[in-house]
């Protein structure tokens, strides 16, 4: 199945949850925090401003991003978990 976000929405594949601490201790599944980092899988065409002009999004497919802890809606596609969120919920693009 393919999913094409509408407007200023973005489909993100969250990074896996951290299972170990920096010192090597395992974290129980109940204590693992929801990841705030992921990869952009699909983007919408962008918002339409008051003049009817389309405003392009700041993110592109393949970008690694940081997003808000409570941003987006959890969805499942072909057995995999994704987040569908507004572009405004994305705080930064990670570059290395």
JSON list of C-alpha atoms in Angstrom, two decimals:
[
{"chain": "A", "resi": 1, "resn": "UNK", "atom": "CA", "xyz": [0.00, 0.00, 0.00]},
{"chain": "A", "resi": 2, "resn": "UNK", "atom": "CA", "xyz": [1.20, 3.53, -0.68]},
{"chain": "A", "resi": 3, "resn": "UNK", "atom": "CA", "xyz": [0.15, 6.62, 1.23]},
{"chain": "A", "resi": 4, "resn": "UNK", "atom": "CA", "xyz": [0.34, 10.19, -0.12]},
{"chain": "A", "resi": 5, "resn": "UNK", "atom": "CA", "xyz": [-0.05, 12.81, 2.62]},
{"chain": "A", "resi": 6, "resn": "UNK", "atom": "CA", "xyz": [-2.26, 15.79, 1.81]},
{"chain": "A", "resi": 7, "resn": "UNK", "atom": "CA", "xyz": [-1.49, 19.47, 2.35]},
{"chain": "A", "resi": 8, "resn": "UNK", "atom": "CA", "xyz": [1.26, 20.11, 4.88]},
{"chain": "A", "resi": 9, "resn": "UNK", "atom": "CA", "xyz": [1.28, 16.60, 6.31]},
{"chain": "A", "resi": 10, "resn": "UNK", "atom": "CA", "xyz": [4.34, 14.36, 6.45]},
{"chain": "A", "resi": 11, "resn": "UNK", "atom": "CA", "xyz": [4.68, 10.57, 6.88]},
{"chain": "A", "resi": 12, "resn": "UNK", "atom": "CA", "xyz": [7.57, 9.65, 9.20]},
{"chain": "A", "resi": 13, "resn": "UNK", "atom": "CA", "xyz": [9.06, 6.24, 10.08]},
{"chain": "A", "resi": 14, "resn": "UNK", "atom": "CA", "xyz": [10.10, 6.54, 13.75]},
{"chain": "A", "resi": 15, "resn": "UNK", "atom": "CA", "xyz": [13.55, 5.37, 14.77]},
{"chain": "A", "resi": 16, "resn": "UNK", "atom": "CA", "xyz": [13.62, 2.22, 16.92]},
{"chain": "A", "resi": 17, "resn": "UNK", "atom": "CA", "xyz": [13.14, 2.71, 20.66]},
{"chain": "A", "resi": 18, "resn": "UNK", "atom": "CA", "xyz": [16.27, 2.80, 22.79]},
{"chain": "A", "resi": 19, "resn": "UNK", "atom": "CA", "xyz": [16.69, -0.57, 24.50]},
{"chain": "A", "resi": 20, "resn": "UNK", "atom": "CA", "xyz": [19.93, 0.22, 26.37]},
{"chain": "A", "resi": 21, "resn": "UNK", "atom": "CA", "xyz": [21.24, 3.18, 28.31]},
{"chain": "A", "resi": 22, "resn": "UNK", "atom": "CA", "xyz": [24.58, 4.78, 27.44]},
{"chain": "A", "resi": 23, "resn": "UNK", "atom": "CA", "xyz": [26.18, 2.72, 30.23]},
{"chain": "A", "resi": 24, "resn": "UNK", "atom": "CA", "xyz": [24.81, -0.56, 28.79]},
{"chain": "A", "resi": 25, "resn": "UNK", "atom": "CA", "xyz": [21.84, -1.20, 31.08]},
{"chain": "A", "resi": 26, "resn": "UNK", "atom": "CA", "xyz": [18.70, -2.60, 29.45]},
{"chain": "A", "resi": 27, "resn": "UNK", "atom": "CA", "xyz": [15.52, -0.51, 29.68]},
{"chain": "A", "resi": 28, "resn": "UNK", "atom": "CA", "xyz": [12.26, -2.34, 30.32]},
{"chain": "A", "resi": 29, "resn": "UNK", "atom": "CA", "xyz": [9.68, -2.01, 27.54]},
{"chain": "A", "resi": 30, "resn": "UNK", "atom": "CA", "xyz": [7.33, -0.07, 29.87]},
{"chain": "A", "resi": 31, "resn": "UNK", "atom": "CA", "xyz": [10.02, 2.53, 30.61]},
{"chain": "A", "resi": 32, "resn": "UNK", "atom": "CA", "xyz": [11.15, 3.06, 27.01]},
{"chain": "A", "resi": 33, "resn": "UNK", "atom": "CA", "xyz": [10.31, 6.51, 25.73]},
{"chain": "A", "resi": 34, "resn": "UNK", "atom": "CA", "xyz": [8.59, 7.14, 22.43]},
{"chain": "A", "resi": 35, "resn": "UNK", "atom": "CA", "xyz": [11.28, 8.10, 19.88]},
{"chain": "A", "resi": 36, "resn": "UNK", "atom": "CA", "xyz": [11.46, 11.71, 18.71]},
{"chain": "A", "resi": 37, "resn": "UNK", "atom": "CA", "xyz": [13.62, 11.00, 15.68]},
{"chain": "A", "resi": 38, "resn": "UNK", "atom": "CA", "xyz": [12.72, 9.42, 12.36]},
{"chain": "A", "resi": 39, "resn": "UNK", "atom": "CA", "xyz": [12.97, 9.36, 8.58]},
{"chain": "A", "resi": 40, "resn": "UNK", "atom": "CA", "xyz": [10.60, 11.21, 6.25]},
{"chain": "A", "resi": 41, "resn": "UNK", "atom": "CA", "xyz": [8.90, 8.66, 3.99]},
{"chain": "A", "resi": 42, "resn": "UNK", "atom": "CA", "xyz": [6.41, 10.88, 2.11]},
{"chain": "A", "resi": 43, "resn": "UNK", "atom": "CA", "xyz": [5.41, 14.55, 2.05]},
{"chain": "A", "resi": 44, "resn": "UNK", "atom": "CA", "xyz": [2.31, 16.44, 0.98]},
{"chain": "A", "resi": 45, "resn": "UNK", "atom": "CA", "xyz": [2.26, 19.24, -1.58]},
{"chain": "A", "resi": 46, "resn": "UNK", "atom": "CA", "xyz": [2.31, 21.97, 1.10]},
{"chain": "A", "resi": 47, "resn": "UNK", "atom": "CA", "xyz": [-0.05, 24.56, 2.55]},
{"chain": "A", "resi": 48, "resn": "UNK", "atom": "CA", "xyz": [-2.07, 27.01, 0.49]},
{"chain": "A", "resi": 49, "resn": "UNK", "atom": "CA", "xyz": [-1.72, 30.63, 1.63]},
{"chain": "A", "resi": 50, "resn": "UNK", "atom": "CA", "xyz": [-4.38, 33.37, 1.54]},
{"chain": "A", "resi": 51, "resn": "UNK", "atom": "CA", "xyz": [-3.55, 34.19, -2.09]},
{"chain": "A", "resi": 52, "resn": "UNK", "atom": "CA", "xyz": [-4.06, 30.58, -3.19]},
{"chain": "A", "resi": 53, "resn": "UNK", "atom": "CA", "xyz": [-0.33, 29.95, -3.66]},
{"chain": "A", "resi": 54, "resn": "UNK", "atom": "CA", "xyz": [1.14, 26.64, -2.54]},
{"chain": "A", "resi": 55, "resn": "UNK", "atom": "CA", "xyz": [3.94, 26.92, 0.05]},
{"chain": "A", "resi": 56, "resn": "UNK", "atom": "CA", "xyz": [6.48, 24.12, -0.27]},
{"chain": "A", "resi": 57, "resn": "UNK", "atom": "CA", "xyz": [7.52, 22.15, 2.84]},
{"chain": "A", "resi": 58, "resn": "UNK", "atom": "CA", "xyz": [10.96, 22.42, 4.44]},
{"chain": "A", "resi": 59, "resn": "UNK", "atom": "CA", "xyz": [11.45, 18.64, 4.54]},
{"chain": "A", "resi": 60, "resn": "UNK", "atom": "CA", "xyz": [11.98, 16.11, 1.76]},
{"chain": "A", "resi": 61, "resn": "UNK", "atom": "CA", "xyz": [11.69, 12.35, 1.46]},
{"chain": "A", "resi": 62, "resn": "UNK", "atom": "CA", "xyz": [14.74, 10.72, 3.07]},
{"chain": "A", "resi": 63, "resn": "UNK", "atom": "CA", "xyz": [15.43, 13.53, 5.59]},
{"chain": "A", "resi": 64, "resn": "UNK", "atom": "CA", "xyz": [16.24, 12.47, 9.16]},
{"chain": "A", "resi": 65, "resn": "UNK", "atom": "CA", "xyz": [14.20, 14.69, 11.49]},
{"chain": "A", "resi": 66, "resn": "UNK", "atom": "CA", "xyz": [13.46, 15.50, 15.13]},
{"chain": "A", "resi": 67, "resn": "UNK", "atom": "CA", "xyz": [9.77, 15.96, 15.95]},
{"chain": "A", "resi": 68, "resn": "UNK", "atom": "CA", "xyz": [7.61, 16.75, 18.96]},
{"chain": "A", "resi": 69, "resn": "UNK", "atom": "CA", "xyz": [7.09, 14.05, 21.55]},
{"chain": "A", "resi": 70, "resn": "UNK", "atom": "CA", "xyz": [3.31, 14.13, 21.20]},
{"chain": "A", "resi": 71, "resn": "UNK", "atom": "CA", "xyz": [3.12, 15.14, 17.54]},
{"chain": "A", "resi": 72, "resn": "UNK", "atom": "CA", "xyz": [1.39, 13.12, 14.87]},
{"chain": "A", "resi": 73, "resn": "UNK", "atom": "CA", "xyz": [-1.01, 10.22, 14.68]},
{"chain": "A", "resi": 74, "resn": "UNK", "atom": "CA", "xyz": [0.17, 6.63, 14.90]},
{"chain": "A", "resi": 75, "resn": "UNK", "atom": "CA", "xyz": [-0.78, 4.59, 11.84]},
{"chain": "A", "resi": 76, "resn": "UNK", "atom": "CA", "xyz": [0.12, 1.10, 10.68]},
{"chain": "A", "resi": 77, "resn": "UNK", "atom": "CA", "xyz": [0.83, 0.33, 7.01]},
{"chain": "A", "resi": 78, "resn": "UNK", "atom": "CA", "xyz": [1.62, -3.23, 5.91]},
{"chain": "A", "resi": 79, "resn": "UNK", "atom": "CA", "xyz": [2.42, -4.17, 9.52]},
{"chain": "A", "resi": 80, "resn": "UNK", "atom": "CA", "xyz": [4.90, -1.29, 10.09]},
{"chain": "A", "resi": 81, "resn": "UNK", "atom": "CA", "xyz": [4.35, 1.68, 12.41]},
{"chain": "A", "resi": 82, "resn": "UNK", "atom": "CA", "xyz": [4.47, 5.24, 11.08]},
{"chain": "A", "resi": 83, "resn": "UNK", "atom": "CA", "xyz": [3.52, 8.73, 12.22]},
{"chain": "A", "resi": 84, "resn": "UNK", "atom": "CA", "xyz": [1.38, 11.05, 10.11]},
{"chain": "A", "resi": 85, "resn": "UNK", "atom": "CA", "xyz": [2.01, 14.62, 11.29]},
{"chain": "A", "resi": 86, "resn": "UNK", "atom": "CA", "xyz": [1.85, 18.23, 10.21]},
{"chain": "A", "resi": 87, "resn": "UNK", "atom": "CA", "xyz": [5.12, 19.74, 9.01]},
{"chain": "A", "resi": 88, "resn": "UNK", "atom": "CA", "xyz": [4.87, 22.22, 11.93]},
{"chain": "A", "resi": 89, "resn": "UNK", "atom": "CA", "xyz": [5.37, 19.29, 14.35]},
{"chain": "A", "resi": 90, "resn": "UNK", "atom": "CA", "xyz": [8.86, 18.73, 12.89]},
{"chain": "A", "resi": 91, "resn": "UNK", "atom": "CA", "xyz": [11.44, 20.79, 14.77]},
{"chain": "A", "resi": 92, "resn": "UNK", "atom": "CA", "xyz": [14.69, 20.11, 12.87]},
{"chain": "A", "resi": 93, "resn": "UNK", "atom": "CA", "xyz": [16.33, 18.27, 10.00]},
{"chain": "A", "resi": 94, "resn": "UNK", "atom": "CA", "xyz": [19.42, 16.27, 11.01]},
{"chain": "A", "resi": 95, "resn": "UNK", "atom": "CA", "xyz": [22.48, 16.68, 8.81]},
{"chain": "A", "resi": 96, "resn": "UNK", "atom": "CA", "xyz": [25.75, 14.85, 9.28]}
]
